[in-house]
Short mmCIF file of N, CA and C in Angstrom, two decimals:
data_model
loop_
_atom_site.label_atom_id
_atom_site.label_comp_id
_atom_site.label_asym_id
_atom_site.label_seq_id
_atom_site.Cartn_x
_atom_site.Cartn_y
_atom_site.Cartn_z
N MET P 1 -158.67 93.57 27.40
CA MET P 1 -157.62 94.12 26.43
C MET P 1 -156.36 94.60 27.18
N ALA P 2 -156.52 94.96 28.35
CA ALA P 2 -155.50 95.34 29.02
C ALA P 2 -154.60 94.24 29.29
N VAL P 3 -155.03 93.21 29.49
CA VAL P 3 -154.23 91.90 29.99
C VAL P 3 -153.45 91.46 28.65
N GLN P 4 -154.12 91.78 27.48
CA GLN P 4 -153.34 91.44 26.25
C GLN P 4 -152.14 92.47 26.05
N GLU P 5 -152.40 93.54 26.46
CA GLU P 5 -151.48 94.64 26.47
C GLU P 5 -150.18 94.17 27.36
N LYS P 6 -150.50 93.74 28.38
CA LYS P 6 -149.42 93.44 29.29
C LYS P 6 -148.60 92.28 28.81
N LYS P 7 -149.42 91.40 28.14
CA LYS P 7 -148.60 90.17 27.56
C LYS P 7 -147.83 90.73 26.36
N SER P 8 -148.40 91.52 25.61
CA SER P 8 -147.61 92.06 24.47
C SER P 8 -146.32 92.84 24.96
N VAL P 9 -146.56 93.53 26.11
CA VAL P 9 -145.32 94.25 26.72
C VAL P 9 -144.29 93.18 27.29
N SER P 10 -144.95 92.28 27.88
CA SER P 10 -143.91 91.42 28.57
C SER P 10 -143.17 90.61 27.28
N LYS P 11 -143.93 90.51 26.23
CA LYS P 11 -143.27 89.69 25.10
C LYS P 11 -142.21 90.59 24.63
N LYS P 12 -142.28 91.95 24.54
CA LYS P 12 -141.49 92.85 24.04
C LYS P 12 -140.17 92.74 24.85
N SER P 13 -140.43 92.83 26.17
CA SER P 13 -139.25 92.88 27.03
C SER P 13 -138.50 91.49 26.91
N THR P 14 -139.21 90.49 26.95
CA THR P 14 -138.33 89.12 26.66
C THR P 14 -137.85 88.93 25.26
N LYS P 15 -138.50 89.81 24.32
CA LYS P 15 -137.83 89.60 23.12
C LYS P 15 -136.48 90.17 22.83
N SER P 16 -136.40 91.22 23.65
CA SER P 16 -135.08 91.92 23.51
C SER P 16 -134.01 91.17 24.15
N LYS P 17 -134.42 90.25 25.12
CA LYS P 17 -133.29 89.43 25.76
C LYS P 17 -133.18 88.24 24.95
N LYS P 18 -134.36 87.83 24.32
CA LYS P 18 -134.13 86.52 23.47
C LYS P 18 -133.60 87.01 22.25
N GLY P 19 -133.65 88.09 21.80
CA GLY P 19 -133.05 88.59 20.51
C GLY P 19 -131.63 88.47 20.62
N LYS P 20 -131.03 88.67 21.64
CA LYS P 20 -129.55 88.47 21.61
C LYS P 20 -129.28 87.05 21.68
N LYS P 21 -129.95 86.39 22.48
CA LYS P 21 -129.77 84.92 22.63
C LYS P 21 -130.09 84.21 21.26
N SER P 22 -131.19 84.56 20.62
CA SER P 22 -131.63 83.95 19.43
C SER P 22 -130.58 84.36 18.23
N GLY P 23 -130.01 85.46 18.25
CA GLY P 23 -128.96 85.78 17.41
C GLY P 23 -127.58 84.99 17.45
N ARG P 24 -127.43 84.74 18.75
CA ARG P 24 -126.11 83.81 19.02
C ARG P 24 -126.54 82.47 18.52
N GLU P 25 -127.79 82.03 18.96
CA GLU P 25 -128.07 80.67 18.42
C GLU P 25 -128.39 80.54 17.00
N ALA P 26 -128.75 81.63 16.44
CA ALA P 26 -128.71 81.55 14.83
C ALA P 26 -127.39 81.53 14.26
N VAL P 27 -126.29 82.10 14.85
CA VAL P 27 -124.97 82.13 14.36
C VAL P 27 -124.59 80.60 14.62
N GLU P 28 -124.84 80.10 15.83
CA GLU P 28 -124.38 78.81 16.12
C GLU P 28 -125.05 77.63 15.22
N ALA P 29 -126.31 78.08 14.88
CA ALA P 29 -127.09 77.04 14.17
C ALA P 29 -126.56 77.07 12.69
N ALA P 30 -126.21 78.43 12.21
CA ALA P 30 -125.65 78.55 10.98
C ALA P 30 -124.27 77.77 10.82
N LYS P 31 -123.48 77.99 11.85
CA LYS P 31 -122.24 77.35 11.97
C LYS P 31 -122.30 75.77 11.76
N ALA P 32 -123.42 75.26 12.59
CA ALA P 32 -123.62 73.77 12.66
C ALA P 32 -124.09 73.31 11.33
N GLU P 33 -124.96 74.16 10.69
CA GLU P 33 -125.54 73.80 9.48
C GLU P 33 -124.36 73.72 8.39
N THR P 34 -123.46 74.81 8.55
CA THR P 34 -122.38 74.87 7.66
C THR P 34 -121.56 73.61 7.60
N LYS P 35 -121.30 73.34 8.89
CA LYS P 35 -120.52 72.21 9.38
C LYS P 35 -121.13 70.84 8.70
N LYS P 36 -122.41 70.78 8.95
CA LYS P 36 -123.19 69.61 8.46
C LYS P 36 -123.04 69.55 6.93
N ALA P 37 -123.16 70.71 6.26
CA ALA P 37 -123.17 70.60 4.89
C ALA P 37 -121.82 70.27 4.30
N ARG P 38 -120.75 70.86 5.10
CA ARG P 38 -119.45 70.54 4.68
C ARG P 38 -119.06 69.01 4.80
N ARG P 39 -119.66 68.42 5.99
CA ARG P 39 -119.42 67.18 6.20
C ARG P 39 -120.17 66.09 5.09
N ALA P 40 -121.36 66.66 4.72
CA ALA P 40 -122.17 65.91 3.70
C ALA P 40 -121.40 66.15 2.40
N GLU P 41 -120.80 67.19 2.27
CA GLU P 41 -120.12 67.39 0.91
C GLU P 41 -118.81 66.47 0.96
N GLU P 42 -118.13 66.29 1.91
CA GLU P 42 -117.02 65.52 2.16
C GLU P 42 -117.15 63.98 2.02
N LYS P 43 -118.55 63.63 2.58
CA LYS P 43 -118.93 62.28 2.56
C LYS P 43 -119.22 62.05 1.16
N ASP P 44 -119.91 62.86 0.34
CA ASP P 44 -120.32 62.70 -1.09
C ASP P 44 -118.94 62.51 -1.89
N ALA P 45 -118.12 63.49 -1.54
CA ALA P 45 -116.74 63.29 -2.15
C ALA P 45 -116.02 62.00 -2.11
N GLU P 46 -116.06 61.66 -0.77
CA GLU P 46 -115.28 60.35 -0.56
C GLU P 46 -116.04 59.18 -1.23
N LYS P 47 -117.42 59.35 -1.16
CA LYS P 47 -118.24 58.25 -1.88
C LYS P 47 -117.82 58.19 -3.26
N ALA P 48 -117.81 59.43 -3.90
CA ALA P 48 -117.43 59.51 -5.35
C ALA P 48 -116.11 59.00 -5.57
N VAL P 49 -115.19 59.27 -4.77
CA VAL P 49 -113.86 58.89 -4.92
C VAL P 49 -113.84 57.34 -4.83
N ARG P 50 -114.53 56.66 -3.77
CA ARG P 50 -114.58 55.25 -3.61
C ARG P 50 -115.23 54.61 -4.96
N ALA P 51 -116.35 55.33 -5.36
CA ALA P 51 -116.94 54.75 -6.58
C ALA P 51 -116.08 54.76 -7.77
N ALA P 52 -115.25 55.84 -7.89
CA ALA P 52 -114.31 56.06 -9.04
C ALA P 52 -113.17 54.92 -8.97
N ARG P 53 -112.78 54.69 -7.84
CA ARG P 53 -111.71 53.55 -7.55
C ARG P 53 -112.25 52.37 -7.94
N LYS P 54 -113.51 52.07 -7.38
CA LYS P 54 -114.20 50.79 -7.71
C LYS P 54 -114.32 50.69 -9.21
N ALA P 55 -114.80 51.65 -9.85
CA ALA P 55 -114.98 51.54 -11.21
C ALA P 55 -113.75 51.17 -12.07
N GLU P 56 -112.69 51.85 -11.55
CA GLU P 56 -111.27 51.76 -12.21
C GLU P 56 -110.77 50.34 -12.11
N LYS P 57 -111.02 49.87 -10.64
CA LYS P 57 -110.54 48.59 -10.50
C LYS P 57 -111.40 47.57 -11.31
N LYS P 58 -112.55 47.71 -11.49
CA LYS P 58 -113.48 46.94 -12.20
C LYS P 58 -112.96 46.99 -13.67
N ALA P 59 -112.82 48.21 -14.25
CA ALA P 59 -112.17 48.23 -15.57
C ALA P 59 -110.88 47.51 -15.78
N ARG P 60 -109.92 47.64 -14.86
CA ARG P 60 -108.67 47.05 -14.87
C ARG P 60 -108.91 45.61 -14.79
N GLU P 61 -109.71 45.00 -14.10
CA GLU P 61 -110.15 43.53 -14.08
C GLU P 61 -110.60 43.20 -15.36
N GLN P 62 -111.55 43.97 -15.90
CA GLN P 62 -112.29 43.60 -17.21
C GLN P 62 -110.97 43.38 -18.31
N ALA P 63 -110.14 44.55 -18.15
CA ALA P 63 -109.27 44.55 -19.30
C ALA P 63 -108.23 43.44 -19.23
N LYS P 64 -107.93 43.11 -17.89
CA LYS P 64 -107.01 41.89 -17.64
C LYS P 64 -107.71 40.63 -18.11
N ALA P 65 -109.05 40.49 -17.77
CA ALA P 65 -109.63 39.35 -18.38
C ALA P 65 -109.76 39.24 -19.91
N ALA P 66 -109.91 40.42 -20.53
CA ALA P 66 -110.01 40.49 -21.81
C ALA P 66 -108.47 40.06 -22.44
N ARG P 67 -107.44 40.58 -21.91
CA ARG P 67 -106.16 40.24 -22.35
C ARG P 67 -105.77 38.78 -22.23
N ALA P 68 -106.29 38.26 -20.97
CA ALA P 68 -106.14 36.82 -20.78
C ALA P 68 -106.90 35.92 -21.95
N ALA P 69 -108.23 36.39 -22.19
CA ALA P 69 -108.87 35.61 -23.04
C ALA P 69 -108.41 35.79 -24.56
N GLN P 70 -107.75 37.02 -24.85
CA GLN P 70 -107.13 37.17 -26.14
C GLN P 70 -105.85 36.36 -26.21
N LYS P 71 -105.08 36.12 -25.04
CA LYS P 71 -103.94 35.43 -25.11
C LYS P 71 -104.17 34.04 -25.38
N LYS P 72 -105.18 33.51 -24.48
CA LYS P 72 -105.74 32.12 -24.54
C LYS P 72 -106.21 31.85 -25.91
N ALA P 73 -106.96 32.72 -26.61
CA ALA P 73 -107.49 32.48 -27.96
C ALA P 73 -106.32 32.29 -29.11
N ALA P 74 -105.31 33.28 -28.80
CA ALA P 74 -104.18 33.44 -29.59
C ALA P 74 -103.23 32.00 -29.48
N ALA P 75 -103.15 31.45 -28.27
CA ALA P 75 -102.53 30.28 -27.99
C ALA P 75 -103.32 28.99 -28.57
N ALA P 76 -104.58 29.20 -28.53
CA ALA P 76 -105.34 28.01 -29.17
C ALA P 76 -105.26 28.10 -30.81
N GLU P 77 -105.22 29.28 -31.16
CA GLU P 77 -105.07 29.48 -32.68
C GLU P 77 -103.73 29.03 -33.10
N LYS P 78 -102.71 29.31 -32.35
CA LYS P 78 -101.28 29.00 -32.73
C LYS P 78 -101.23 27.48 -32.68
N LYS P 79 -101.88 26.72 -31.61
CA LYS P 79 -101.84 25.36 -31.44
C LYS P 79 -102.56 24.84 -32.70
N ALA P 80 -103.67 25.27 -33.04
CA ALA P 80 -104.30 24.66 -34.11
C ALA P 80 -103.57 24.71 -35.47
N ALA P 81 -102.89 25.82 -35.64
CA ALA P 81 -102.13 26.07 -36.91
C ALA P 81 -100.98 25.12 -36.90
N ALA P 82 -100.40 24.93 -35.51
CA ALA P 82 -99.32 23.90 -35.48
C ALA P 82 -99.79 22.54 -35.84
N LYS P 83 -100.96 22.05 -35.41
CA LYS P 83 -101.54 20.84 -35.69
C LYS P 83 -101.88 20.58 -37.17
N ALA P 84 -102.43 21.74 -37.82
CA ALA P 84 -102.63 21.69 -39.04
C ALA P 84 -101.40 21.46 -39.92
N LYS P 85 -100.31 22.23 -39.59
CA LYS P 85 -99.08 22.05 -40.20
C LYS P 85 -98.61 20.69 -40.14
N ALA P 86 -98.56 20.15 -38.82
CA ALA P 86 -98.00 18.80 -38.67
C ALA P 86 -98.77 17.80 -39.55
N ALA P 87 -100.11 18.05 -39.60
CA ALA P 87 -100.91 17.06 -40.30
C ALA P 87 -100.58 17.25 -41.82
N ARG P 88 -100.40 18.51 -42.34
CA ARG P 88 -99.98 18.68 -43.78
C ARG P 88 -98.43 17.83 -44.05
N LEU P 89 -97.60 18.16 -43.11
CA LEU P 89 -96.25 17.62 -43.26
C LEU P 89 -96.43 16.14 -43.19
N GLU P 90 -97.25 15.67 -42.42
CA GLU P 90 -97.26 14.14 -42.15
C GLU P 90 -97.83 13.49 -43.46
N LYS P 91 -99.04 14.24 -44.01
CA LYS P 91 -99.52 13.81 -45.35
C LYS P 91 -98.51 13.74 -46.50
N VAL P 92 -97.64 14.94 -46.47
CA VAL P 92 -96.73 14.93 -47.53
C VAL P 92 -95.67 13.69 -47.20
N ALA P 93 -95.20 13.60 -46.16
CA ALA P 93 -94.33 12.54 -45.68
C ALA P 93 -94.92 10.97 -46.23
N GLN P 94 -96.13 10.86 -45.81
CA GLN P 94 -96.65 9.58 -46.29
C GLN P 94 -96.66 9.41 -47.79
N ARG P 95 -97.02 10.66 -48.54
CA ARG P 95 -97.05 10.59 -49.92
C ARG P 95 -95.66 10.24 -50.45
N ASP P 96 -94.69 11.10 -49.90
CA ASP P 96 -93.37 10.69 -50.31
C ASP P 96 -92.95 9.33 -49.97
N ALA P 97 -93.08 8.77 -48.81
CA ALA P 97 -92.85 7.51 -48.46
C ALA P 97 -93.49 6.30 -49.50
N ALA P 98 -94.83 6.72 -49.89
CA ALA P 98 -95.40 5.79 -50.70
C ALA P 98 -94.84 5.87 -52.03
N ALA P 99 -94.51 7.15 -52.66
CA ALA P 99 -93.96 7.23 -53.75
C ALA P 99 -92.48 6.35 -53.89
N LYS P 100 -91.78 6.68 -52.72
CA LYS P 100 -90.37 6.01 -52.67
C LYS P 100 -90.51 4.49 -52.68
N ALA P 101 -91.62 3.90 -51.76
CA ALA P 101 -91.65 2.61 -51.93
C ALA P 101 -92.23 2.09 -53.16
N GLU P 102 -92.99 2.78 -53.77
CA GLU P 102 -93.42 2.31 -55.23
C GLU P 102 -92.19 2.32 -56.18
N LYS P 103 -91.46 3.35 -56.13
CA LYS P 103 -90.29 3.46 -56.90
C LYS P 103 -89.39 2.18 -56.66
N LYS P 104 -89.15 1.88 -55.26
CA LYS P 104 -88.17 0.71 -54.98
C LYS P 104 -88.80 -0.53 -55.48
N ALA P 105 -90.11 -0.70 -55.31
CA ALA P 105 -90.60 -1.89 -55.89
C ALA P 105 -90.68 -2.08 -57.21
N ARG P 106 -90.75 -0.83 -57.97
CA ARG P 106 -90.75 -0.98 -59.54
C ARG P 106 -89.16 -1.27 -59.93
N LYS P 107 -88.22 -0.64 -59.21
CA LYS P 107 -86.80 -1.19 -59.48
C LYS P 107 -86.30 -2.56 -59.12
N LEU P 108 -86.93 -3.02 -58.05
CA LEU P 108 -86.79 -4.41 -57.70
C LEU P 108 -87.33 -5.35 -58.62
N ALA P 109 -88.52 -4.88 -59.20
CA ALA P 109 -89.19 -5.88 -60.06
C ALA P 109 -88.43 -5.78 -61.46
N LYS P 110 -87.90 -4.65 -61.93
CA LYS P 110 -87.04 -4.56 -62.94
C LYS P 110 -85.91 -5.37 -62.94
N GLU P 111 -85.14 -5.35 -61.83
CA GLU P 111 -83.93 -6.11 -61.69
C GLU P 111 -84.09 -7.54 -61.50
N ARG P 112 -85.28 -7.94 -61.06
CA ARG P 112 -85.53 -9.44 -61.09
C ARG P 112 -85.74 -9.83 -62.64
N VAL P 113 -86.44 -8.98 -63.39
CA VAL P 113 -86.70 -9.40 -64.65
C VAL P 113 -85.29 -9.41 -65.39
N VAL P 114 -84.39 -8.46 -65.17
CA VAL P 114 -83.10 -8.36 -65.88
C VAL P 114 -82.17 -9.42 -65.34
N ALA P 115 -82.31 -9.76 -63.95
CA ALA P 115 -81.41 -10.81 -63.62
C ALA P 115 -81.78 -12.11 -64.09
N GLY P 116 -82.87 -12.26 -64.52
CA GLY P 116 -83.42 -13.56 -65.12
C GLY P 116 -82.67 -13.79 -66.55
N GLN P 117 -82.44 -12.65 -67.26
CA GLN P 117 -81.67 -12.73 -68.55
C GLN P 117 -80.13 -12.96 -68.34
N PRO P 118 -79.68 -14.03 -69.15
CA PRO P 118 -78.14 -14.30 -69.06
C PRO P 118 -77.28 -13.06 -69.63
N GLY P 119 -76.11 -12.90 -68.90
CA GLY P 119 -75.20 -11.84 -69.35
C GLY P 119 -75.74 -10.41 -68.96
N SER P 120 -76.66 -10.29 -68.16
CA SER P 120 -77.17 -8.91 -67.84
C SER P 120 -76.19 -8.28 -66.74
N GLY P 121 -75.52 -9.09 -66.10
CA GLY P 121 -74.60 -8.51 -65.00
C GLY P 121 -75.23 -8.12 -63.70
N VAL P 122 -76.56 -8.24 -63.80
CA VAL P 122 -77.24 -7.97 -62.54
C VAL P 122 -77.61 -9.25 -61.77
N GLY P 123 -77.75 -9.16 -60.49
CA GLY P 123 -77.74 -10.34 -59.72
C GLY P 123 -76.62 -11.21 -59.34
N THR P 124 -76.75 -12.45 -59.56
CA THR P 124 -75.51 -13.28 -59.26
C THR P 124 -74.56 -13.24 -60.48
N PRO P 125 -73.19 -13.09 -60.20
CA PRO P 125 -72.37 -13.06 -61.31
C PRO P 125 -72.17 -14.32 -61.96
N GLU P 126 -71.97 -14.24 -63.35
CA GLU P 126 -71.90 -15.68 -64.20
C GLU P 126 -70.41 -15.80 -64.44
N THR P 127 -69.55 -15.65 -63.54
CA THR P 127 -68.05 -15.82 -63.89
C THR P 127 -67.79 -17.28 -63.59
N THR P 128 -66.86 -17.89 -64.27
CA THR P 128 -66.38 -19.19 -63.98
C THR P 128 -65.10 -19.19 -63.22
N PRO P 129 -64.73 -20.34 -62.55
CA PRO P 129 -63.77 -20.36 -61.67
C PRO P 129 -62.47 -19.88 -62.26
N ALA P 130 -62.32 -20.19 -63.62
CA ALA P 130 -61.04 -19.88 -64.22
C ALA P 130 -60.88 -18.31 -64.40
N GLU P 131 -62.12 -17.72 -64.68
CA GLU P 131 -61.92 -16.18 -64.81
C GLU P 131 -61.47 -15.57 -63.39
N ARG P 132 -62.14 -16.03 -62.52
CA ARG P 132 -61.79 -15.65 -61.07
C ARG P 132 -60.38 -15.80 -60.70
N GLU P 133 -59.89 -16.85 -61.20
CA GLU P 133 -58.30 -17.14 -60.84
C GLU P 133 -57.52 -16.23 -61.65
N GLN P 134 -57.86 -15.89 -62.92
CA GLN P 134 -57.08 -15.02 -63.83
C GLN P 134 -57.18 -13.68 -63.21
N ARG P 135 -58.41 -13.11 -62.65
CA ARG P 135 -58.37 -11.91 -62.07
C ARG P 135 -57.57 -11.66 -60.71
N ARG P 136 -57.61 -12.76 -59.99
CA ARG P 136 -56.71 -12.82 -58.69
C ARG P 136 -55.21 -12.58 -59.16
N ARG P 137 -54.85 -13.33 -60.27
CA ARG P 137 -53.43 -13.31 -60.70
C ARG P 137 -52.97 -11.95 -61.16
N GLU P 138 -53.83 -11.27 -61.79
CA GLU P 138 -53.61 -9.91 -62.33
C GLU P 138 -53.46 -8.93 -61.17
N ALA P 139 -54.34 -9.11 -60.24
CA ALA P 139 -54.24 -8.26 -58.98
C ALA P 139 -53.02 -8.39 -58.25
N GLU P 140 -52.56 -9.57 -58.13
CA GLU P 140 -51.32 -9.88 -57.37
C GLU P 140 -50.04 -9.18 -58.09
N GLN P 141 -50.23 -9.41 -59.47
CA GLN P 141 -49.00 -8.78 -60.28
C GLN P 141 -49.00 -7.30 -60.13
N ALA P 142 -50.22 -6.57 -60.13
CA ALA P 142 -50.26 -5.17 -60.07
C ALA P 142 -49.75 -4.73 -58.72
N ALA P 143 -50.04 -5.48 -57.65
CA ALA P 143 -49.63 -5.14 -56.31
C ALA P 143 -48.08 -5.28 -56.17
N GLY P 144 -47.57 -6.41 -56.78
CA GLY P 144 -46.12 -6.48 -56.84
C GLY P 144 -45.56 -5.28 -57.42
N ARG P 145 -45.95 -4.91 -58.56
CA ARG P 145 -45.32 -3.80 -59.36
C ARG P 145 -45.35 -2.57 -58.53
N LEU P 146 -46.30 -2.18 -57.91
CA LEU P 146 -46.51 -1.15 -56.99
C LEU P 146 -45.57 -1.33 -55.85
N ALA P 147 -45.36 -2.47 -55.20
CA ALA P 147 -44.54 -2.65 -54.02
C ALA P 147 -43.08 -2.36 -54.49
N ALA P 148 -42.67 -2.98 -55.67
CA ALA P 148 -41.24 -2.76 -56.23
C ALA P 148 -41.05 -1.33 -56.56
N ALA P 149 -41.95 -0.63 -57.08
CA ALA P 149 -41.73 0.75 -57.18
C ALA P 149 -41.52 1.66 -56.10
N ALA P 150 -42.44 1.15 -55.11
CA ALA P 150 -42.32 1.96 -53.76
C ALA P 150 -40.84 1.76 -53.17
N GLU P 151 -40.47 0.43 -53.09
CA GLU P 151 -39.13 0.09 -52.65
C GLU P 151 -38.04 0.80 -53.33
N HIS P 152 -38.04 0.88 -54.56
CA HIS P 152 -37.10 1.48 -55.51
C HIS P 152 -36.97 2.84 -55.06
N LYS P 153 -38.12 3.52 -55.09
CA LYS P 153 -38.17 5.01 -54.63
C LYS P 153 -37.52 5.25 -53.31
N ALA P 154 -37.74 4.40 -52.37
CA ALA P 154 -37.24 4.64 -51.00
C ALA P 154 -35.75 4.42 -50.81
N THR P 155 -35.16 3.32 -51.79
CA THR P 155 -33.78 3.04 -51.75
C THR P 155 -32.77 3.70 -52.77
N ALA P 156 -33.51 4.32 -53.57
CA ALA P 156 -32.67 4.78 -54.76
C ALA P 156 -31.69 5.87 -54.48
N GLU P 157 -30.44 5.94 -55.02
CA GLU P 157 -29.25 6.69 -54.57
C GLU P 157 -29.64 8.33 -55.05
N ARG P 158 -30.14 8.38 -56.28
CA ARG P 158 -30.66 9.80 -56.65
C ARG P 158 -32.06 9.99 -56.27
N PRO P 159 -32.53 11.02 -55.98
CA PRO P 159 -34.02 11.25 -55.52
C PRO P 159 -34.78 11.26 -56.69
N ALA P 160 -36.00 11.02 -56.51
CA ALA P 160 -37.07 10.98 -57.63
C ALA P 160 -37.16 12.19 -58.11
N GLU P 161 -37.57 12.25 -59.59
CA GLU P 161 -37.79 13.67 -59.93
C GLU P 161 -39.13 14.04 -59.53
N VAL P 162 -39.40 15.35 -59.32
CA VAL P 162 -40.68 15.88 -58.85
C VAL P 162 -41.18 16.63 -59.91
N HIS P 163 -42.34 16.38 -60.34
CA HIS P 163 -43.11 17.10 -61.30
C HIS P 163 -44.22 17.84 -60.65
N HIS P 164 -44.47 19.08 -61.04
CA HIS P 164 -45.52 19.84 -60.21
C HIS P 164 -46.90 19.25 -60.59
N THR P 165 -47.01 18.51 -61.77
CA THR P 165 -48.35 18.14 -62.03
C THR P 165 -48.90 16.83 -61.46
N ASN P 166 -47.86 16.02 -61.42
CA ASN P 166 -48.42 14.69 -60.68
C ASN P 166 -47.48 14.11 -59.79
N GLY P 167 -47.09 14.92 -58.75
CA GLY P 167 -46.08 14.26 -57.63
C GLY P 167 -44.77 13.75 -58.11
N ALA P 168 -44.18 12.90 -57.36
CA ALA P 168 -42.84 12.31 -57.58
C ALA P 168 -42.96 11.24 -58.63
N ARG P 169 -41.94 11.18 -59.48
CA ARG P 169 -41.97 10.07 -60.64
C ARG P 169 -40.68 9.22 -60.29
N VAL P 170 -40.70 8.11 -60.82
CA VAL P 170 -39.58 6.99 -60.48
C VAL P 170 -38.77 7.05 -61.81
#
């Protein structure tokens, strides 16, 4: 037992020396632990910031892709509407062209029927050479009268009367 007491005594003596040392070590250990905890928190915070940025970037890309898809769909819809409109217009144009052609065909058929009848005035004129000559003479006389009136107007001593309703009279 005496030996044990010695040991315990020696423990006491070393304990006092170690007490100061272990106190300093405890402070250092606490500082190190605090530093470690702070670093871990900072790392976690940085990790969270990176994750948030990554999520934000992913969301932006998804939004961009959605906008692009929407734009593409709108363009396709617009193109389809334009094609449908063009088809409708073409159909209407064909219908109008067919109606016009039918009307023209009816008119030509009617003219052929009428032209076959004498004295209709449609188709070839049925005038005799004598009638043609008479019309030519009348046209020449009218032209001569107009030329004489114009010459008289130009060379007359007194000016022609001016009427407000129908220009200058001779």
